[in-house]
Coordinates of C-alpha atoms in Angstrom, one line a residue:
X1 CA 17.7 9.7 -38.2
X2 CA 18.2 8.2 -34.6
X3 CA 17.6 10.5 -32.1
X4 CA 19.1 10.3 -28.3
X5 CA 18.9 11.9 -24.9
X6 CA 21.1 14.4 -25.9
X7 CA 19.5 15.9 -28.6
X8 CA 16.7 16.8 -26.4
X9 CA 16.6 20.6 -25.9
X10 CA 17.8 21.5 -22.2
X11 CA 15.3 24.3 -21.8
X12 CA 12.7 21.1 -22.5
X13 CA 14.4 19.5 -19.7
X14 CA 12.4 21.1 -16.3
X15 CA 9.3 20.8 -17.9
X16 CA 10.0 16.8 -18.1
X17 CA 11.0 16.5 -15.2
X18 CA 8.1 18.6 -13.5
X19 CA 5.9 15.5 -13.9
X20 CA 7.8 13.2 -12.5
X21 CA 6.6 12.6 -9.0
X22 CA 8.3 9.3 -7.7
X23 CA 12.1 10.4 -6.3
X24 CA 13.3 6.7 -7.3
X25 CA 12.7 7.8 -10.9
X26 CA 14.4 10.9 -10.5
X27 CA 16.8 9.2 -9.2
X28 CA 17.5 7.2 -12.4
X29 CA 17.2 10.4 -14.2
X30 CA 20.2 11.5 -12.5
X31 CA 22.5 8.5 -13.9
X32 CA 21.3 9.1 -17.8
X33 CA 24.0 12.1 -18.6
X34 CA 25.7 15.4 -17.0
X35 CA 22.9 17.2 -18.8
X36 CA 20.1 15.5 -17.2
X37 CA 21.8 15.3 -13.6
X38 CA 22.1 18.8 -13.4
X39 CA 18.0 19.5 -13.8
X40 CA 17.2 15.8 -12.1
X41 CA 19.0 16.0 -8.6
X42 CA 17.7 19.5 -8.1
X43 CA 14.1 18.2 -8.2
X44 CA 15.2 15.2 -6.4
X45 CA 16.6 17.0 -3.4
X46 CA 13.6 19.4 -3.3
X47 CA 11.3 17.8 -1.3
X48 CA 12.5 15.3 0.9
X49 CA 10.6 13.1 3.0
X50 CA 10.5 9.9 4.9
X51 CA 7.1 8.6 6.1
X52 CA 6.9 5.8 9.1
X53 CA 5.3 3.4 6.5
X54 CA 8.7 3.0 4.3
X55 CA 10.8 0.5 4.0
X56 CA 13.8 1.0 6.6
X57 CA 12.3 4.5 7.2
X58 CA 14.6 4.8 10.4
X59 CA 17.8 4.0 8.8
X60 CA 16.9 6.1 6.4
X61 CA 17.1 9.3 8.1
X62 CA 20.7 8.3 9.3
X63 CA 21.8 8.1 5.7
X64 CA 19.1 11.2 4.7
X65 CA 21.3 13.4 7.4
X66 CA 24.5 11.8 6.8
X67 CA 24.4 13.5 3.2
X68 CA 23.1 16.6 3.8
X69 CA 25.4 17.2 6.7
X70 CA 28.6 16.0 4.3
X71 CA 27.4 17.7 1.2
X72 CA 26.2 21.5 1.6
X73 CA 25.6 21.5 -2.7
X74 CA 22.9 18.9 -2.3
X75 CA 21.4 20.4 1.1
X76 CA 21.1 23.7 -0.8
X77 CA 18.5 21.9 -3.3
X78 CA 16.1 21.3 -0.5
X79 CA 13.0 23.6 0.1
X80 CA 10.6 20.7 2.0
X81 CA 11.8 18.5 4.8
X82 CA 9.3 16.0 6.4
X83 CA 10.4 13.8 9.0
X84 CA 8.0 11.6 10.2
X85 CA 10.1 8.6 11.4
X86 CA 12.9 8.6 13.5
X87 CA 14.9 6.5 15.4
X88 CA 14.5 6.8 18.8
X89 CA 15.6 3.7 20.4
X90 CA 19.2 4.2 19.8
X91 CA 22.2 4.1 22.9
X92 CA 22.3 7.5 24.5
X93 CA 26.2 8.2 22.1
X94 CA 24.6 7.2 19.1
X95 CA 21.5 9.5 19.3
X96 CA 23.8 12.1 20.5
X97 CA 25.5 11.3 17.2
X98 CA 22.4 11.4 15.1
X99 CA 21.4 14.6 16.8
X100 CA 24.6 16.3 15.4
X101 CA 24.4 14.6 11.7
X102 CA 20.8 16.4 11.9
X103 CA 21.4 19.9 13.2
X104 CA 24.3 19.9 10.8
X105 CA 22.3 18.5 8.0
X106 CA 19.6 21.0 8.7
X107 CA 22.0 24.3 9.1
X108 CA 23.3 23.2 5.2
X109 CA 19.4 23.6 4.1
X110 CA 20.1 27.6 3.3
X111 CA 16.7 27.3 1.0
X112 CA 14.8 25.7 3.5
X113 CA 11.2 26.9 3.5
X114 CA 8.9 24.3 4.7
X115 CA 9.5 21.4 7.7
X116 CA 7.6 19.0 9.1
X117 CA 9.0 16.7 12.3
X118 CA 5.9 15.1 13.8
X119 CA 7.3 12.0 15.2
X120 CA 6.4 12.2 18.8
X121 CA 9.7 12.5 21.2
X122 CA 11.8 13.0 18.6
X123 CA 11.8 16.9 18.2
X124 CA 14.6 18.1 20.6
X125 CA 15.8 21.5 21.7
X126 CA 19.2 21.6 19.0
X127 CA 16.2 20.2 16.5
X128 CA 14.7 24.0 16.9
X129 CA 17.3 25.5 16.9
X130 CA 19.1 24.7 13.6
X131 CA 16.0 25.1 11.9
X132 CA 15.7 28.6 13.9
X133 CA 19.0 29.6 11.9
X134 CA 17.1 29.0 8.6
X135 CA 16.8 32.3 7.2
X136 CA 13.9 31.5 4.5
X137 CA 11.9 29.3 6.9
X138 CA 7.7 29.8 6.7
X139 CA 6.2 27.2 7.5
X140 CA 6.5 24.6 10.4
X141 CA 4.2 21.6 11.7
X142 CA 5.7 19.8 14.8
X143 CA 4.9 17.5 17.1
X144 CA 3.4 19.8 20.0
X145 CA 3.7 17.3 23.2
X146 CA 7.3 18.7 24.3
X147 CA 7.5 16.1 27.4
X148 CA 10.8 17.4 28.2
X149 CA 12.3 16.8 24.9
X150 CA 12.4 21.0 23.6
X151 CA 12.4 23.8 25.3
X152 CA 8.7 25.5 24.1
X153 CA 9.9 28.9 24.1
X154 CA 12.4 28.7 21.4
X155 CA 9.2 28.4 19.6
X156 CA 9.2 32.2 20.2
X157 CA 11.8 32.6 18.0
X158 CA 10.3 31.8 14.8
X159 CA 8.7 35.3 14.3
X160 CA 8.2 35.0 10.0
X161 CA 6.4 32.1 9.6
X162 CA 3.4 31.9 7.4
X163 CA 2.3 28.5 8.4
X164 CA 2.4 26.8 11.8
X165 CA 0.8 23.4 12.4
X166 CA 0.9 21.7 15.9
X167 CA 0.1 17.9 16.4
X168 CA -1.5 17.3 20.3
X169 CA 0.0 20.2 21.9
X170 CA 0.9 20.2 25.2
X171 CA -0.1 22.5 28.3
X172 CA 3.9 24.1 28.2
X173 CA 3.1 24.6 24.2
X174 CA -0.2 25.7 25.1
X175 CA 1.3 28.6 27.6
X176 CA 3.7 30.2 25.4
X177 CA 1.2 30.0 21.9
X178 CA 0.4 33.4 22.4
X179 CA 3.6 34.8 22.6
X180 CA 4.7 32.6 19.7
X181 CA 1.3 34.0 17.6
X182 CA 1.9 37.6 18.7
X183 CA 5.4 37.6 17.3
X184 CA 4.9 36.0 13.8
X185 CA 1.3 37.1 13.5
X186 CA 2.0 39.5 11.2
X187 CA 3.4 37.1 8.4
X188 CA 1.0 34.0 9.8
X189 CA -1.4 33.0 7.3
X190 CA -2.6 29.6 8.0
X191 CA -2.9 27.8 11.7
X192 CA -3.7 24.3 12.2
X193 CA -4.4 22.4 15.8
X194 CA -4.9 18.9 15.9
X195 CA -5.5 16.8 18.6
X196 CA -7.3 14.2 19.2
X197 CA -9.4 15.2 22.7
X198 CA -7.8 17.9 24.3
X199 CA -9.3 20.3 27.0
X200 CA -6.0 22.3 26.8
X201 CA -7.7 24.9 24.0
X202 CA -10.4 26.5 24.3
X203 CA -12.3 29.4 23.7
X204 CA -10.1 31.8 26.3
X205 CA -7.4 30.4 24.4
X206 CA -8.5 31.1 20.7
X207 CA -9.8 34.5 21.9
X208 CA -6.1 35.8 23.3
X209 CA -5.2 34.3 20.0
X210 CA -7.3 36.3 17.8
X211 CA -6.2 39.8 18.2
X212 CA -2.4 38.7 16.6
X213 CA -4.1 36.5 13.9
X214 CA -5.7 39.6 11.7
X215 CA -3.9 38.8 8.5
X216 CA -4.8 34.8 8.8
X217 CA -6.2 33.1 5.9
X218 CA -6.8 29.6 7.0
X219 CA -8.2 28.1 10.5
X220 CA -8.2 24.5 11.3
X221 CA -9.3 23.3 14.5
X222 CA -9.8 19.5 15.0
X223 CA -10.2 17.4 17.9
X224 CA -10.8 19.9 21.1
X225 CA -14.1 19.4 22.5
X226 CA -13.6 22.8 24.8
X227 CA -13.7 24.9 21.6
X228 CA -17.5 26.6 20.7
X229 CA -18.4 29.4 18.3
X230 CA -17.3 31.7 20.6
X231 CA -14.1 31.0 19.7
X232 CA -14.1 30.8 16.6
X233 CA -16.3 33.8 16.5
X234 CA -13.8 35.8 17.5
X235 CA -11.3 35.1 15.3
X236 CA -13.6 35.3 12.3
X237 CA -14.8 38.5 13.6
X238 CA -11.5 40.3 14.1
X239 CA -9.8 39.0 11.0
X240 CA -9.3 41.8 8.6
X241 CA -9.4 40.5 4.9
X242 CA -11.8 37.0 5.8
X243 CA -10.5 33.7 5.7
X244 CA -10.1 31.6 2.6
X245 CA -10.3 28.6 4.0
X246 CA -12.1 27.0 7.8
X247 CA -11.8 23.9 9.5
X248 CA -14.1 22.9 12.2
X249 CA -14.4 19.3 13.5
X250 CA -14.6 17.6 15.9
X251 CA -15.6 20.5 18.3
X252 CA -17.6 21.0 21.0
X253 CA -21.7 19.6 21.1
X254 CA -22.1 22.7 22.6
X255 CA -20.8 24.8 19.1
X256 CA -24.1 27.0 17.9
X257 CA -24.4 26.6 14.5
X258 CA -26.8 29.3 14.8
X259 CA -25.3 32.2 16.6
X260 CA -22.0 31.5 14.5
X261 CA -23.6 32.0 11.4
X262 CA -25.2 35.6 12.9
X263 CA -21.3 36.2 14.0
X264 CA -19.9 35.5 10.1
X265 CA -23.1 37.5 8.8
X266 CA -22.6 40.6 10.5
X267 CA -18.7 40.7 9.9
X268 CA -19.0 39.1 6.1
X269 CA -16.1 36.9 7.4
X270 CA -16.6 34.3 4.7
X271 CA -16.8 37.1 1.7
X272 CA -13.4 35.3 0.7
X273 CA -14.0 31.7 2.0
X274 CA -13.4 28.7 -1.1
X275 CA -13.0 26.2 1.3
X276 CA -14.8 24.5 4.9
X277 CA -14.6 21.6 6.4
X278 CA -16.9 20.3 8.6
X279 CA -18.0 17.7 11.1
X280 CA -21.4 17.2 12.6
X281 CA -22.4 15.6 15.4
X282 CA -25.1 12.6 15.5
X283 CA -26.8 14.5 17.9
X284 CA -27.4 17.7 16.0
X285 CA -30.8 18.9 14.8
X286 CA -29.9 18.4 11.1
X287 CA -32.5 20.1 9.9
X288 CA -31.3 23.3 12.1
X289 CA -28.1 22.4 11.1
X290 CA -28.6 22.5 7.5
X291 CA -30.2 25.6 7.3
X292 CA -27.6 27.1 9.1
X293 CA -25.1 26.4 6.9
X294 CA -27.0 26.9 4.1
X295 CA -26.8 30.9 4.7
X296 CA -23.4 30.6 6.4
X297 CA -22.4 29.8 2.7
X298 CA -24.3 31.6 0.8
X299 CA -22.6 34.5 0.2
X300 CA -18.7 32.8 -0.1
X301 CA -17.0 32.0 -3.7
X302 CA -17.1 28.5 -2.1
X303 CA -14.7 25.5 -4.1
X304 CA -14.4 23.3 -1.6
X305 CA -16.7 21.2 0.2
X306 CA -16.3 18.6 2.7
X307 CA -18.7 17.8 5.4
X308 CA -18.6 14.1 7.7
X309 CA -20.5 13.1 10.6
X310 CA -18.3 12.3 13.9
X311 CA -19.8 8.9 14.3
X312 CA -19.8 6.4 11.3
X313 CA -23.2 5.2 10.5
X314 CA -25.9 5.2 7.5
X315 CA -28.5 6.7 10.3
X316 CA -27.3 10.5 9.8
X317 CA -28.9 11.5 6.8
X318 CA -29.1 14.7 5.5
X319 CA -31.8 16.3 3.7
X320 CA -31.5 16.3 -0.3
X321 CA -32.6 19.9 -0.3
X322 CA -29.5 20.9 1.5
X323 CA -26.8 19.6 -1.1
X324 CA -29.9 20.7 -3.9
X325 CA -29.7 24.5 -2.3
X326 CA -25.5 24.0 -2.2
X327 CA -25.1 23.3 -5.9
X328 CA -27.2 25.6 -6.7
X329 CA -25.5 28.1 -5.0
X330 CA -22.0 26.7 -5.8
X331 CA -22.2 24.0 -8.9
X332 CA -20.3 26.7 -11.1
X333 CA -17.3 27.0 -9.1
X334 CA -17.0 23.5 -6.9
X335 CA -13.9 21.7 -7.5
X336 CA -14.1 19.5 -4.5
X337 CA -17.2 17.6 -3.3
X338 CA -16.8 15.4 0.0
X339 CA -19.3 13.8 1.8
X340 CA -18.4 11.3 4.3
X341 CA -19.6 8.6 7.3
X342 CA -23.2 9.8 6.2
X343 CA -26.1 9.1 3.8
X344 CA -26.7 10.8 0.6
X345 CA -29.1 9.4 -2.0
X346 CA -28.7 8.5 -5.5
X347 CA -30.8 11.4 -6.6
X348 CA -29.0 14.2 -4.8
X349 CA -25.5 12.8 -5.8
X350 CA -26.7 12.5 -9.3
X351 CA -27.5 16.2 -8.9
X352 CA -24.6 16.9 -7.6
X353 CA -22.5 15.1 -10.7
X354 CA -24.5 16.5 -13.5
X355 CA -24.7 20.3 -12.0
X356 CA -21.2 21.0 -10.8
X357 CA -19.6 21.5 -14.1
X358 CA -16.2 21.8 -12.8
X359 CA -16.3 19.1 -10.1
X360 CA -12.6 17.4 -10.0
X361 CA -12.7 15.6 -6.8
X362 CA -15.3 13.4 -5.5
X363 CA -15.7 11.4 -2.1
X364 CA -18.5 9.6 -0.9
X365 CA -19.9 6.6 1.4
X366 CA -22.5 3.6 0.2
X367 CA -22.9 0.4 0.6
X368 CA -21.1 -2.4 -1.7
X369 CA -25.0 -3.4 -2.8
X370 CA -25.3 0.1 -4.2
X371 CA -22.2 0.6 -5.5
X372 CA -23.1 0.4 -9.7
X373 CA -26.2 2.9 -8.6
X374 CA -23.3 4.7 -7.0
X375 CA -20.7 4.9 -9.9
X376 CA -23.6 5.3 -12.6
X377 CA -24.2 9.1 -11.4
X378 CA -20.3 9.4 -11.6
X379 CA -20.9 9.5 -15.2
X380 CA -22.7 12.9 -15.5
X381 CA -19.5 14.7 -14.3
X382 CA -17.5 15.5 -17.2
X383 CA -14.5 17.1 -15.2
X384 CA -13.8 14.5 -12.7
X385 CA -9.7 13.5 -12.0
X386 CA -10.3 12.0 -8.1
X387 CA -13.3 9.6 -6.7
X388 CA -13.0 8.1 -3.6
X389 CA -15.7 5.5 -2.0
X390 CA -16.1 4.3 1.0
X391 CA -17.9 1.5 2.3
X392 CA -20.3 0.7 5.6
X393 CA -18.9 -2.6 6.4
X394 CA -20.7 -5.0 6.0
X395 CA -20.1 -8.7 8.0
X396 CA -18.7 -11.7 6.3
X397 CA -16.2 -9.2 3.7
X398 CA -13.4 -10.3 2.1
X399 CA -12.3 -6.4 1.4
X400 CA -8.5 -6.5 0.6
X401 CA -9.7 -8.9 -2.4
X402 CA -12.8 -7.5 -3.4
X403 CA -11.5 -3.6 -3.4
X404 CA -9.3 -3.5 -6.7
X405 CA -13.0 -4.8 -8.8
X406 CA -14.9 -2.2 -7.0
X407 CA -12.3 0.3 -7.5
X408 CA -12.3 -1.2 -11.3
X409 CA -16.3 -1.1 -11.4
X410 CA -16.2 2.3 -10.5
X411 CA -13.4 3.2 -12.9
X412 CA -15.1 1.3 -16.1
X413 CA -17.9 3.5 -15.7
X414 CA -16.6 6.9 -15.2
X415 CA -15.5 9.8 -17.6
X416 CA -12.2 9.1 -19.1
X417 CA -10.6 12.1 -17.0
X418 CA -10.7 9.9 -14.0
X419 CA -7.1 9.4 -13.0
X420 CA -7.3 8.6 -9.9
X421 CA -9.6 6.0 -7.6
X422 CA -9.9 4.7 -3.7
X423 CA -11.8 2.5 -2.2
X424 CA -11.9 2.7 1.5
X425 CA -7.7 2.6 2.8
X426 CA -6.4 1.7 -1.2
X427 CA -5.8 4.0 -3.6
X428 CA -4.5 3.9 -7.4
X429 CA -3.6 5.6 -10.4
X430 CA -5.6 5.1 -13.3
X431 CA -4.2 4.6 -16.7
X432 CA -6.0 3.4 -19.9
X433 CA -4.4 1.3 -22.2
X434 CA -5.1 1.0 -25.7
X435 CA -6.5 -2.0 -27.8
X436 CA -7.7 -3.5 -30.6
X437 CA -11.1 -5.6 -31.1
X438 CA -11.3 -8.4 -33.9
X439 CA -12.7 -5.9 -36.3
X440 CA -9.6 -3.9 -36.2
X441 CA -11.6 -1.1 -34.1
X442 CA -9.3 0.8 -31.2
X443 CA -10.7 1.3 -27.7
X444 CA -9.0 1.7 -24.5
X445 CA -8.9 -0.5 -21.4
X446 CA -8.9 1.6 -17.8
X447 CA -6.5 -0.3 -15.8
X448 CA -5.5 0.3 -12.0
X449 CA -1.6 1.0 -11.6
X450 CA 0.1 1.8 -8.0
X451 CA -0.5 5.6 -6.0
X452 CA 2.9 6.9 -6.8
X453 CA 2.5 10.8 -5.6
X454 CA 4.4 11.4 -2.1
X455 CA 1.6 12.9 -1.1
X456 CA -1.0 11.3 1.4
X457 CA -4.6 11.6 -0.5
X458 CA -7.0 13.9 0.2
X459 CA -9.1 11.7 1.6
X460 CA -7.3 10.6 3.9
X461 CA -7.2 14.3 5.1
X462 CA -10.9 15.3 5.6
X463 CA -11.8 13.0 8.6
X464 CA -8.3 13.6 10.2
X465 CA -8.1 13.0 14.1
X466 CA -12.3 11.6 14.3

């Protein structure tokens, strides 16, 4: 019997289509029948994004805004919007124009929950607005340097958002963030600052934070050099359930390991904590440091792990007891394992492979000498989907040749749940294709296929702003 698309069930139909990730294949799955169109263009429209790195990305938001302003069924669909690319050199009538496709585009996103518009100078006052009228709006990261372009306190107006991100905000944002916090602290559940070296926040700052920030669940603070433990003390120390997930980099030399660690202890503000992020400086007594952090986490259901120096080099090297003492402690539950722009040996990231039984994700830094030494100990962790290696450079490279083999050496010798490898800035999908020898025997062939997820990788994530 010949079977055809339309004999597939239709409750079958949203399951399919849940794993496809690419929107240019949804978008073919939209052409194939009525049937599929209907589940197809829903999952299409849901997220919608347009990074600076794509093809025509600027022209694209034109057309982007020039259908959802013109065709409220299709704006309905979306729940994410991230713009980060926009057009900005346009004649003064034609931005105007662009301006209006947008805020009209944007008012016809009824299900709009999350939005992201971190293009710098392109965020403007009628921007805020529109996405003010949003009714099922929570979460928001924005470009935070206003430089005349929106008015910071309609910022005030979001009062029920569960998420805020700002990207290098500026002294007006700085001035009205605790009004803004006080009036949608009590739905605010995650608060991310980046910058890259701003003496705009600091501890004054976090601390006339921290009394509207009592329900928050995740901290991130990168890049401010004014910020200490006494900051960050406070907000641990006045949050009421603890946080789930901290981090801390980038901060100032002057941050006390030490009398943080008594602040967390004597509030159990990390009774909750899965994840922490961290980045030490080169000048920090590691040994301190270590031990430190050692009892900072040993009493959170920790998952996540990602620690980096600030300054890239193979000198910062930190004792194999302290990632010995951390898998002990956590090998049963950690998913995530990230250790980056520092040393570890071959004997503690063996330890690390073979003991954390539910390890998925995997970054680390060696040298290209090293690197089957390296991939070897991958072998001892049965669980892993994600590595990611990076490299000390080394003179004389040719890297954008050599980095698919190494990403292939690695691959060839890890567990067959690997689907996904980097090598310093590439990243791939792994697939494994199966063959046949001369004696009629089966065995599969890992082969490296393009990243296709929207998503920027993880690992791209954990040394943000350094």
């Amino acid at each position: 019997m010949t079977l055809s698309f339309d004999d597939i069930p239709l409750e079958l139909l949203p399951i399919i289509f849940d794993s496809i990730v690419r929107a240019q294949h949804l978008a073919f799955l939209c052409l194939v029948n009525k049937s599929f169109n209907e589940f197809a263009i829903q999952r299409l429209y849901r997220r919608v994004y347009i990074y600076a790195w794509h093809t025509k990305a600027k022209s694209k938001v034109v057309l982007l805004f020039q259908t959802l302003s013109n065709c409220p069924r299709l704006a309905r669909y979306v729940s994410r919007l991230e713009i980060r690319a926009f057009p900005k050199a346009l004649p003064s009538s034609s931005y105007s124009d662009l301006l209006d496709l947008c805020t009209r585009g944007i008012r016809n996103c009824v299900n709009l929950r999350s939005c992201a518009w971190t293009r710098d100078g392109s965020l403007e006052s009628v921007i805020l607005l529109a996405l003010q009228q949003c009714p099922q709006l929570e979460e928001l990261e924005i470009n935070g340097k206003d430089s005349g372009y929106y008015d910071p306190n309609i910022l005030t107006r979001f009062s029920k958002l569960a998420r805020i991100s700002l990207i290098m905000p500026s002294a007006q944002v700085i001035e009205i963030l605790p009004s803004w916090i006080s009036a949608t602290g009590p739905t605010l559940r995650n608060l991310t600052m980046i910058c890259q070296t701003s003496s705009l926040i600091t501890d004054t700052l976090l601390e006339s934070l921290a009394p509207s920030m009592t329900e928050l669940d995740q901290l991130s603070i990168i890049g401010c050099p004014k910020v200490t433990h006494r900051g960050i003390g406070e907000i641990v120390s006045t949050n009421h359930n603890g946080l789930t997930s901290i981090g801390l980099e980038r901060l100032s030399p002057a941050f006390d390991m030490t009398s943080f660690n008594r602040i967390c202890k004597e509030h159990r503000a990390f009774r909750r904590l899965r994840s922490i992020t961290l980045a030490v400086h080169i000048e920090t007594p590691f040994q301190t440091w270590t031990d430190d952090v050692t009892e900072l986490l040993s009493t959170a259901p920790l998952e996540i792990l990602q620690v980096y120096a600030m300054t890239p080099t193979a000198k910062v090297v930190v004792p194999d007891n302290f990632w010995k003492t951390i898998v002990t402690m956590h090998g049963s539950r950690l998913k995530r394992f990230s250790i980056d722009r520092m040393t570890i040996s071959l004997g503690a990231l063996r330890d690390i492979c073979s003991r954390c039984s539910v390890l998925e994700q995997l970054f680390v830094v060696t040298t290209r000498h090293n690197l089957d030494d390296v991939s070897s100990c991958f072998a001892a962790a049965r669980n892993l989907r994600a590595i990611h290696v990076n490299f000390y450079h080394e003179l004389n490279e040719t890297q954008e040749r050599s980095m698919m083999n190494d990403a292939l050496r690695i691959v060839r010798q890890c567990p067959a749940t690997v689907t996904q490898i980097g090598c310093d800035t590439r990243v791939w999908n792994v697939r494994r294709e199966v063959r046949m020898n001369d004696r009629a025997e089966l065995y599969t062939l890992p082969t490296l296929t393009r990243y296709e997820n929207p998503d920027i990788p993880e690992q791209f994530l954990v040394a943000r702003g350094a």
